[in-house]
Coordinates of C-alpha atoms in Angstrom, one line a residue:
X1 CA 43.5 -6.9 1.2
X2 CA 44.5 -8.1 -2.1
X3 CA 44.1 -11.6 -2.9
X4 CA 46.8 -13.9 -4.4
X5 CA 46.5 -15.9 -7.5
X6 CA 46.4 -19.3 -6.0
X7 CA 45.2 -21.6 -8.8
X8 CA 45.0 -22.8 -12.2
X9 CA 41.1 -22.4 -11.5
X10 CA 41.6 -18.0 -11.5
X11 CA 42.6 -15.6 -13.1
X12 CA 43.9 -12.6 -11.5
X13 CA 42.2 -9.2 -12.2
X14 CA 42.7 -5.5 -10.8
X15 CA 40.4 -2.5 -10.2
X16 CA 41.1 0.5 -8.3
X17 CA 41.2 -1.7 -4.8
X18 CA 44.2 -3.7 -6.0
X19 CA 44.4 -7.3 -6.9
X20 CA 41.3 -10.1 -6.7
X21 CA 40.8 -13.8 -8.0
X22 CA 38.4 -14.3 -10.6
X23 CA 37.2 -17.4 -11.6
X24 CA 38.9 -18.1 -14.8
X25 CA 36.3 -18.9 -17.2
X26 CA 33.7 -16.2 -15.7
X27 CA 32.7 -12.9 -17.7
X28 CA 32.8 -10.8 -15.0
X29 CA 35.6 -9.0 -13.4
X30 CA 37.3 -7.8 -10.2
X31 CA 34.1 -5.9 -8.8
X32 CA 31.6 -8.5 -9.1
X33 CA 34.1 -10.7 -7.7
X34 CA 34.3 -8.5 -4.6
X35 CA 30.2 -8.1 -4.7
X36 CA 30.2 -11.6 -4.7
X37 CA 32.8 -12.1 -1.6
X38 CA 31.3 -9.7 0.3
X39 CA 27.7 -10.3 -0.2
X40 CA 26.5 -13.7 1.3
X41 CA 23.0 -13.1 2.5
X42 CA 20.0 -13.4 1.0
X43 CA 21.2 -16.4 -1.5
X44 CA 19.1 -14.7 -4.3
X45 CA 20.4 -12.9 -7.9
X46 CA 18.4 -10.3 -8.9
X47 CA 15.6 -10.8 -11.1
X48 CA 15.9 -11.6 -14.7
X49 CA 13.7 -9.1 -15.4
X50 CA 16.0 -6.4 -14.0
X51 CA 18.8 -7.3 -15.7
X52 CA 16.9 -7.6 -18.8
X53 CA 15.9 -4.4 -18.5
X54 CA 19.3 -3.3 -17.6
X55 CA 20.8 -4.6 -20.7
X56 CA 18.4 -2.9 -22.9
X57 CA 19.8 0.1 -20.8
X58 CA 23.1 -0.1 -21.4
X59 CA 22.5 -0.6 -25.1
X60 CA 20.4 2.5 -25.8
X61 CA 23.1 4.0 -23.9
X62 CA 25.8 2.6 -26.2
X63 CA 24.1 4.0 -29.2
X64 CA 23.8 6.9 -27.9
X65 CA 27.4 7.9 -27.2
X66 CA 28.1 7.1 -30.4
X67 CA 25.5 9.2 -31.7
X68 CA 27.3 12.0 -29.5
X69 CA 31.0 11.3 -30.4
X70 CA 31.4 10.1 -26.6
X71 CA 32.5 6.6 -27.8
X72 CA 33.7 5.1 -31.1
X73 CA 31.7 3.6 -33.0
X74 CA 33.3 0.4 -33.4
X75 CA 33.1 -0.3 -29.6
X76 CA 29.4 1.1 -29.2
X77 CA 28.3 -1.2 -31.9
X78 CA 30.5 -4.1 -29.9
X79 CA 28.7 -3.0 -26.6
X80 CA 25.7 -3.2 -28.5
X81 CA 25.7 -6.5 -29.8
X82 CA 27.2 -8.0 -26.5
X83 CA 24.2 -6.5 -25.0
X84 CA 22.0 -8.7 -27.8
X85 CA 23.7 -11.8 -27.3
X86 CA 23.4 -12.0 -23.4
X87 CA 19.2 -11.3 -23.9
X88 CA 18.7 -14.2 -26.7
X89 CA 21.5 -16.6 -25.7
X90 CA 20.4 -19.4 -22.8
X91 CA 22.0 -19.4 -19.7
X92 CA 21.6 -15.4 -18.9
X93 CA 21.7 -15.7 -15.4
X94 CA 24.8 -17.5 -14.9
X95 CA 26.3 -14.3 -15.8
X96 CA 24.8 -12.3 -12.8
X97 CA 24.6 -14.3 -9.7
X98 CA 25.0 -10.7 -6.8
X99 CA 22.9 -11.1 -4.4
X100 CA 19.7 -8.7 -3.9
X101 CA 20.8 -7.8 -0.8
X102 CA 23.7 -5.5 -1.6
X103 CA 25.0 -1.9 -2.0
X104 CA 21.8 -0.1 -1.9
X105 CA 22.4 1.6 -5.0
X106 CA 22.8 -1.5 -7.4
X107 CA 26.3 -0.3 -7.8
X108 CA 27.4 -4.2 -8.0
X109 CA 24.8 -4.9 -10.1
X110 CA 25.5 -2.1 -12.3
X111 CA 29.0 -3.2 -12.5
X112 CA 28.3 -6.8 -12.8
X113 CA 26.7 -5.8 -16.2
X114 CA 29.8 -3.6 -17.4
X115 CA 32.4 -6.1 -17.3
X116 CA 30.0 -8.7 -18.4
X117 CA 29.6 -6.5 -21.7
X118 CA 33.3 -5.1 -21.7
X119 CA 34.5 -8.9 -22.0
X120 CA 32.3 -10.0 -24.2
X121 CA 32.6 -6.7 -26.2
X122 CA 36.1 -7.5 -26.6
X123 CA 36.3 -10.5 -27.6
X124 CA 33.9 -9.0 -30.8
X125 CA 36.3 -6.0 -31.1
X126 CA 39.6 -7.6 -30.8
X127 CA 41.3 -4.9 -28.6
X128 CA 39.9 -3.9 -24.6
X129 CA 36.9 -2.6 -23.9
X130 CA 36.6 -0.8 -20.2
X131 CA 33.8 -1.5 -18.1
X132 CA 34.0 2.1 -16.3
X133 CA 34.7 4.3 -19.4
X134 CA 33.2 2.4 -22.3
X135 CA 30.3 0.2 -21.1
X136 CA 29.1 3.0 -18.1
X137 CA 30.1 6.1 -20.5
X138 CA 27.2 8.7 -19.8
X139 CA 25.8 6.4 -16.5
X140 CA 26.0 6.2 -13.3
X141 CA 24.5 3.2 -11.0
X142 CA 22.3 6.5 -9.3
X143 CA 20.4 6.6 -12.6
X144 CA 20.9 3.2 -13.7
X145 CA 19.3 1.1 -11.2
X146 CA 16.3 3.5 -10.9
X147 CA 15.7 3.5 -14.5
X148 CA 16.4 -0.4 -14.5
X149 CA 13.7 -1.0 -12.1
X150 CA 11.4 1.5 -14.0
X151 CA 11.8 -0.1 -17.3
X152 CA 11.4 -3.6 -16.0
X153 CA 8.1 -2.9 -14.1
X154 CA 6.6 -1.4 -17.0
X155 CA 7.5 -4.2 -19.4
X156 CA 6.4 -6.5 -16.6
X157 CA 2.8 -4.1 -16.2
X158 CA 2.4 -4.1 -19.8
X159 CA 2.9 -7.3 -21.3
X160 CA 2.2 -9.8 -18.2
X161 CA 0.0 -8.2 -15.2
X162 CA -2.4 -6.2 -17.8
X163 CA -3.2 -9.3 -20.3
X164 CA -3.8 -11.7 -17.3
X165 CA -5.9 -9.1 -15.5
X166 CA -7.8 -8.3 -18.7
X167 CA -8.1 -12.1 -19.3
X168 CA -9.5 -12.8 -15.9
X169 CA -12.0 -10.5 -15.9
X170 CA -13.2 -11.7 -19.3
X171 CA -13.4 -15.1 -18.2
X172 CA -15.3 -13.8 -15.3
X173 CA -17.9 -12.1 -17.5
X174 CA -18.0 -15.0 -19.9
X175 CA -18.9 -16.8 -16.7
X176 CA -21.2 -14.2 -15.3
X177 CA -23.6 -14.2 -18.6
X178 CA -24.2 -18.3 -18.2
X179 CA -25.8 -17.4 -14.6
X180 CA -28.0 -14.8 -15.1
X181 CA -30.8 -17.3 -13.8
X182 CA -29.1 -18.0 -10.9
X183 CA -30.2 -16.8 -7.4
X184 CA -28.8 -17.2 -4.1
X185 CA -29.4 -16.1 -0.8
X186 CA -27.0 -13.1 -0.3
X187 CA -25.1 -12.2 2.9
X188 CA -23.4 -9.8 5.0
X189 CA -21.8 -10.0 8.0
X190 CA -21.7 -13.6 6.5
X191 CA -25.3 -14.0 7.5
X192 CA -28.3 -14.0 4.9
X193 CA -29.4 -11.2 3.6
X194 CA -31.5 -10.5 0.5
X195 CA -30.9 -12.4 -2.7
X196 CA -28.6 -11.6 -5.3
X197 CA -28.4 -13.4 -8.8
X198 CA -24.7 -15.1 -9.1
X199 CA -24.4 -12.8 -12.7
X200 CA -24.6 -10.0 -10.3
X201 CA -21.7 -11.6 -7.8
X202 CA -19.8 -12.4 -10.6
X203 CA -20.4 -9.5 -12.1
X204 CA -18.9 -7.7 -9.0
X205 CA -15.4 -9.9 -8.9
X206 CA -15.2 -8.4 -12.9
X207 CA -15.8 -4.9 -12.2
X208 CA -12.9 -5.4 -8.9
X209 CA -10.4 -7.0 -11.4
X210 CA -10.7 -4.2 -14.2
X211 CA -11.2 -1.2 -11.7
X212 CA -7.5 -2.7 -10.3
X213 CA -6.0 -2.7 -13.7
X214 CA -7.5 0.9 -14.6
X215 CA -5.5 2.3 -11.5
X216 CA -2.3 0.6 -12.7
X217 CA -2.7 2.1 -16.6
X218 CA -3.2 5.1 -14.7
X219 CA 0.2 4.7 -13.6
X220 CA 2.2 4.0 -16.3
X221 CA 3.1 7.5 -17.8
X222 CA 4.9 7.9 -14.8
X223 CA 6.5 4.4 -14.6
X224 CA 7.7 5.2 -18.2
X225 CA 10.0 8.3 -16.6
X226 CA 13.5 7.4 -16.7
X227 CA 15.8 8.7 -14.3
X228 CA 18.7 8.3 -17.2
X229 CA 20.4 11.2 -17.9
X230 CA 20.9 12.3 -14.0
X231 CA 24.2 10.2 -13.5
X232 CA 25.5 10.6 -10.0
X233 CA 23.3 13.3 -8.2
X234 CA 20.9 14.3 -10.5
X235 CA 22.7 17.2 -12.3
X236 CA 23.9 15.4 -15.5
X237 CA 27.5 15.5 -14.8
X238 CA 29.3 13.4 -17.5
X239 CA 26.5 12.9 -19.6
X240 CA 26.9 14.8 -22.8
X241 CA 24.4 17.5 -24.3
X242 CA 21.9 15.3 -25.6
X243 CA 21.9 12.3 -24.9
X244 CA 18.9 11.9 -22.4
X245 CA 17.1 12.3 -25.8
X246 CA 18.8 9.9 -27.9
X247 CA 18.8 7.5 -24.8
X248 CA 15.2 7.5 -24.4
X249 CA 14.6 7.2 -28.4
X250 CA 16.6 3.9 -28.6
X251 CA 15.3 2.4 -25.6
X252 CA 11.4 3.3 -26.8
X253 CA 12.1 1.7 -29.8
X254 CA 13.5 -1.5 -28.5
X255 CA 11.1 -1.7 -26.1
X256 CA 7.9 -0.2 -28.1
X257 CA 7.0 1.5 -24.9
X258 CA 7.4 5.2 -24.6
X259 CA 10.1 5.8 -22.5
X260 CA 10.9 9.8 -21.7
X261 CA 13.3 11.3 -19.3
X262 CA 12.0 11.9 -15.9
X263 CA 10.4 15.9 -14.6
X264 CA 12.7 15.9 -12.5
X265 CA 15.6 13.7 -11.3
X266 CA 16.5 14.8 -8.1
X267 CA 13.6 12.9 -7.6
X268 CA 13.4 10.3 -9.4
X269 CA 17.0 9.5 -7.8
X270 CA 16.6 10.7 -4.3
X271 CA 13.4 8.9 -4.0
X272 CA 11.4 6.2 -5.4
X273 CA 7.5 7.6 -5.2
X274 CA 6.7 5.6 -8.3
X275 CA 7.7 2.6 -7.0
X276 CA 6.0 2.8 -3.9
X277 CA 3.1 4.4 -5.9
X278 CA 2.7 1.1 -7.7
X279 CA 3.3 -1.5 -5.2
X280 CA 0.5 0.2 -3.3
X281 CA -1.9 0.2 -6.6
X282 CA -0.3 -3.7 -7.0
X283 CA -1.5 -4.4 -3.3
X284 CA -4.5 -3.0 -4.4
X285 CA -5.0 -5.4 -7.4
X286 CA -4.0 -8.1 -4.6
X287 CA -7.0 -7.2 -2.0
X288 CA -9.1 -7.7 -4.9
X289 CA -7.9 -11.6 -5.7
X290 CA -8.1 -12.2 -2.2
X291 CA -11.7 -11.3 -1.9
X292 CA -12.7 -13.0 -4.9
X293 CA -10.7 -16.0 -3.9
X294 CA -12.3 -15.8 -0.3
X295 CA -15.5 -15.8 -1.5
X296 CA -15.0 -18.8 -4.2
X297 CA -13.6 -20.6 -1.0
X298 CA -16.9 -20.2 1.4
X299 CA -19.3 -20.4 -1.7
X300 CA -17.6 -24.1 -2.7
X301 CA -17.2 -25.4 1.1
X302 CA -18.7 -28.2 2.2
X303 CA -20.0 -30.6 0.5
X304 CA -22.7 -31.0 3.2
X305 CA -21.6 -29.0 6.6
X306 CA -20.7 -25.8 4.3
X307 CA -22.5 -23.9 2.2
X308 CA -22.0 -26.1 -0.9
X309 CA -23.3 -23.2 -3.2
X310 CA -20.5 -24.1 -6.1
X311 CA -18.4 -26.4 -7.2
X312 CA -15.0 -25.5 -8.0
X313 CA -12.8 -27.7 -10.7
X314 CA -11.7 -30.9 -8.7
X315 CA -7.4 -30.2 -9.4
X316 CA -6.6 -33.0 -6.7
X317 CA -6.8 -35.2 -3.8
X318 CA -7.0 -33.0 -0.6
X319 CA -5.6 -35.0 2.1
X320 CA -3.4 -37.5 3.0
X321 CA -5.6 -39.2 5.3
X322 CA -9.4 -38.3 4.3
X323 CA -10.5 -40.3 1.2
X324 CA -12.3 -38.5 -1.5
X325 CA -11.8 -34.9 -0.1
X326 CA -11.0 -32.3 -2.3
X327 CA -10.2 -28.4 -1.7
X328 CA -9.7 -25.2 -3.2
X329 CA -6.1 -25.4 -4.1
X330 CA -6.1 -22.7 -6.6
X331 CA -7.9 -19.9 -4.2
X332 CA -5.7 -21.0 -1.3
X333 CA -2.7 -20.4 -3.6
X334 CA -4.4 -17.1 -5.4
X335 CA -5.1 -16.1 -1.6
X336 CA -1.2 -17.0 0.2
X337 CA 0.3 -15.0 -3.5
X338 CA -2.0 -12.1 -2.9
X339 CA -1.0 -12.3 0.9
X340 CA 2.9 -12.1 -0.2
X341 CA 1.9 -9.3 -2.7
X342 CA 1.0 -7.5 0.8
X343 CA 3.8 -8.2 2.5
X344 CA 6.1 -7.0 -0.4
X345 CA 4.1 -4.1 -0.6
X346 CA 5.1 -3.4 3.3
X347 CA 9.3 -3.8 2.5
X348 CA 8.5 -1.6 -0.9
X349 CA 6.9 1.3 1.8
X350 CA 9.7 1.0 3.9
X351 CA 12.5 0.8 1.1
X352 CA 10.9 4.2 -0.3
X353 CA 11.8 5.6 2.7
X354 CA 14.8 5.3 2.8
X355 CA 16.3 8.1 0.2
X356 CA 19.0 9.9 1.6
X357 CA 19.8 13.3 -0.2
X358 CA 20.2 12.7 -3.4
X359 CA 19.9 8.6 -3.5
X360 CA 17.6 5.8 -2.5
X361 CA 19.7 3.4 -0.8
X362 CA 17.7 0.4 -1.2
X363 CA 17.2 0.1 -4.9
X364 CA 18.0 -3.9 -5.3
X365 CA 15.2 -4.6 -2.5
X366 CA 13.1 -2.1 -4.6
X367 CA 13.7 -3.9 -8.0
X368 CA 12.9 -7.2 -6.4
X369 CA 9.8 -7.0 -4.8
X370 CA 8.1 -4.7 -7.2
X371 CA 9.0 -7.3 -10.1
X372 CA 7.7 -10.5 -7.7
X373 CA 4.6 -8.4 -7.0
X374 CA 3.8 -8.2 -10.7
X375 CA 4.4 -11.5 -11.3
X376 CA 2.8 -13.3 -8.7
X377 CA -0.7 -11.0 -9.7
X378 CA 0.2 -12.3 -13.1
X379 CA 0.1 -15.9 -12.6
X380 CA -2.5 -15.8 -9.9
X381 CA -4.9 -13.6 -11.8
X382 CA -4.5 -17.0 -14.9
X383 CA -4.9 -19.9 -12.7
X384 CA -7.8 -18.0 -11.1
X385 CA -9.4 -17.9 -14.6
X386 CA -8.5 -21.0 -15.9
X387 CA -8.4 -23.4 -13.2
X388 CA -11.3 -21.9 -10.9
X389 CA -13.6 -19.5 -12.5
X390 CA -14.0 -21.0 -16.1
X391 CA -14.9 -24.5 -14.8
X392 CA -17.2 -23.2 -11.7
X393 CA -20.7 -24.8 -11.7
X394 CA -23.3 -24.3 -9.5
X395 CA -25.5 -26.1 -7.3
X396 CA -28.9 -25.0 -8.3
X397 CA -31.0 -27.4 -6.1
X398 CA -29.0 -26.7 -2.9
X399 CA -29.1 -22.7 -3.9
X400 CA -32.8 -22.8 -4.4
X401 CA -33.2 -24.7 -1.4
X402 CA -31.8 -22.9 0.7
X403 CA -32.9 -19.1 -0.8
X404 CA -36.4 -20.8 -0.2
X405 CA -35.8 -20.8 3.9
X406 CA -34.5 -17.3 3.6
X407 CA -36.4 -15.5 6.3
X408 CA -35.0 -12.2 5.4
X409 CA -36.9 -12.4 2.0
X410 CA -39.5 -11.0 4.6
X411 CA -37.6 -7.7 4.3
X412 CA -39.9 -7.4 1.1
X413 CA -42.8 -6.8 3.0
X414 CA -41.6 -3.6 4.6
X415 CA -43.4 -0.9 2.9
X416 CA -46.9 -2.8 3.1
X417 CA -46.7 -4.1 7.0
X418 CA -43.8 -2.6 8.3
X419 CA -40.6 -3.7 9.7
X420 CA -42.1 -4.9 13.2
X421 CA -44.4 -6.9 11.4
X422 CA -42.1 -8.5 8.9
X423 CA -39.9 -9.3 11.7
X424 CA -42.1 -11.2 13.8
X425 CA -42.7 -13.1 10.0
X426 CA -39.2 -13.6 9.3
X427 CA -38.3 -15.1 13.1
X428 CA -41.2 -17.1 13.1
X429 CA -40.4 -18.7 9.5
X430 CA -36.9 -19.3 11.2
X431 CA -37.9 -20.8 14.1
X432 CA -40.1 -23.5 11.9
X433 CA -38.1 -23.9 9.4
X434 CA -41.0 -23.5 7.1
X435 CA -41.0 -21.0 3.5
X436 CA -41.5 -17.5 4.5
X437 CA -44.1 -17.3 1.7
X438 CA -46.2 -20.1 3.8
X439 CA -45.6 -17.8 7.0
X440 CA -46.5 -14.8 5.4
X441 CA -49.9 -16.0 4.0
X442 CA -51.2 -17.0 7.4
X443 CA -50.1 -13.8 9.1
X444 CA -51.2 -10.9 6.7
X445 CA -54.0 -10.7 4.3
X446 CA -51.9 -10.0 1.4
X447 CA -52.8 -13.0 -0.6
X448 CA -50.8 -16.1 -1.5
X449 CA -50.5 -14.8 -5.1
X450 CA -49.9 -11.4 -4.3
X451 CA -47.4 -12.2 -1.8
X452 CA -45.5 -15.1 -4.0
X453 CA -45.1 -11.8 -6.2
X454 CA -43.8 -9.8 -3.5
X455 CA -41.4 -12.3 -2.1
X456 CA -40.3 -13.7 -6.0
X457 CA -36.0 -14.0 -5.1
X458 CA -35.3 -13.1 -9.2
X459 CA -37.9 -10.1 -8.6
X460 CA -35.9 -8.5 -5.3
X461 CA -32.8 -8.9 -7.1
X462 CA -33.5 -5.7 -9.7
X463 CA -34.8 -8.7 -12.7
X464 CA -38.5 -9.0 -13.8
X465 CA -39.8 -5.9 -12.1

């Protein structure tokens, strides 16, 4: 139904639907207004990110029709500077307020961004600029929105989720090489087991954070595959001869990321494998945190009941009611992001599945939790390193204490008296609570010194053989 202009508050605007209100100062035009009318559900604008990456879109593709001859040059170079002044004016987001849960191609979105540009385009040009004909020339929102996400994921993988990955596991090895002399009592199953030095542990949470980040590089020649170029079903219509390969220039050198039109873009718009390809290697990278947050969690509990093995940077008070106690705040947060990563990672599976034919129809839920996956792993990965693992210390007395009273050091003994033998050692040492070295002397004729050499904790760990 059309609408009626009502107040001095609108403006009246038409599309191919008829008549709709339009707040009067707003950039946008009659089809956001009807997106935002219409779509009333999630309370959440797409990311900046996407529409970051959407602008940079729509100017490559500006420059490209001009290159062509499919649009003057006057208002290219008008759709290209609009484009400029939305991504380094303040205020960005008041301009795209459509809710993420939408059409499920983006189409609002995409159209959001149009009249955005055709007004402010405009205004530079003196004369009208159409959203449809001008601003969309060449595009479609079926290769649009799939090259939007695309683009914004890799600029998100390359210049946030990589650096913080790569910084946490440095500050991990930094903090690895100061504890080479450090040995603990190991476990599995979350009981003791043989001793491990804490370079080694640390060591381990490195060697999880950088073998995460290999299998997302490994990933980004295909995130950098643009579905531009395939407009409406994948066969190009409207799109002159051409310009996927001056699109893809312009955008690789605004971005300094090579961008290159997809294999094939029946599917790269009929599907979103990629996608789902990454948020699986990004629930990946989030498995990882959680371990390594998990295990800075039981290492530091305590002080006295747990097993107190570290101490972890005191960011807090910990209750409201208990004096003096203080928790892990940033591995409970690190953990609950990772957590959300996961459950992203779930809607992401079940988004990919929906493609019908020749179109996803659930690119906007796509978009958004790929883009919160890479940024939560982001900021977790640098308050892990710089407000846990960089100011970690470690409780040597309680460590050595306690690796001292380690009745499965008896494990050592195997190959000389057998593992019936060293068992009845190990359980009696438990039962006494006395140093299996003292145990082991009175029950084998070994020899103190021989056996203090066999049962060293640095020794079993691979050091000082």
């Amino acid at each position: 139904m059309e609408q009626a202009h009502t107040s001095p508050v609108w403006r009246t605007e038409t599309d191919s639907m008829g008549r709709v209100n339009v707040p009067l100062h707003a950039l946008h035009g009659a089809q956001t207004q009807r997106a935002l009318d219409n779509f009333r559900i999630g309370g959440e604008a797409m990311p900046e990110r996407l529409i970051r990456a959407l602008l940079l879109i729509k100017a490559a593709a500006a420059a490209a029709n001009v290159q062509l001859g499919a649009l003057p040059a006057a208002v290219g170079t008008a759709i290209g500077a609009a484009c400029h002044e939305l991504l380094t004016a303040p205020g960005l987001m008041s301009h795209f307020p459509v809710d993420v849960f939408q059409t499920g191609s983006g189409t609002s979105t995409n159209m959001n961004a149009n009249e955005v540009l055709a007004t402010l385009a405009a205004r530079r040009l003196g004369e009208a600029v159409s959203a449809n004909d001008h601003v969309n020339a060449s595009q479609s929102s079926n290769d649009v929105l799939p090259s939007a996400i695309h683009v914004s994921a890799a600029l998100t993988l390359e210049r946030e989720l990589l650096p913080a990955l790569a910084h946490l596991a440095s500050v991990t090895r930094d903090k690895a090489t100061g504890l080479r002399g450090e040995v603990k009592t190991g476990r599995t199953h979350l009981m003791d087991a043989m001793p491990v030095r804490l370079d080694q542990v640390a060591g381990g949470w490195a060697a999880q954070v950088e073998q995460a980040a290999a299998r997302l590089v490994a990933l980004q020649p295909a995130l950098q595959r643009l579905a531009q170029g395939g407009t409406a079903v994948g066969t190009g219509v409207n799109a002159p001869e051409g310009f996927a390969a001056h699109f893809h220039a312009e955008l690789s050198a605004a971005t300094g990321l090579a961008f290159a039109p997809a294999e094939d873009y029946f599917a790269a718009m009929g599907a979103q494998d990629t996608a789902v390809a990454l948020s699986g290697a990004l629930r990946g990278c989030a498995v990882a945190l959680l371990k390594i947050a998990n295990d800075l969690r039981w290492m530091n509990s305590g002080p006295l009941a747990g097993l107190g093995e570290i101490e972890l940077p005191a960011l807090q008070p910990g209750s409201s009611i208990m004096p003096g106690k203080v928790n892990p705040v940033i591995p409970e947060a690190v953990a609950m992001a990772a957590v959300q990563v996961v459950g992203n990672d779930a809607a992401i599976a079940m988004a990919g599945a929906s493609g019908n034919f020749e179109l996803n129809v659930m690119l906007p839920l796509i978009a958004r939790n790929l883009l919160h996956s890479l940024v939560l792993l982001a900021n977790a990965s640098r308050a892990l390193a710089d407000q846990a693992m960089a100011g970690l210390t470690v409780n040597s007395a309680r460590v050595a204490e306690m690796l001292s009273r380690n009745p499965v050091l008896a494990t050592a003994l195997n190959p000389l008296i057998g593992y019936a033998r060293s068992a009845e050692i190990a359980k009696r040492a438990y039962r006494e609570g006395r140093p299996i070295l003292d145990v082991a002397d009175e029950m084998t004729d070994l020899g103190r010194e021989r056996l203090a050499t066999l049962l060293d904790p640095l020794r079993l760990t691979g050091a000082a053989r």
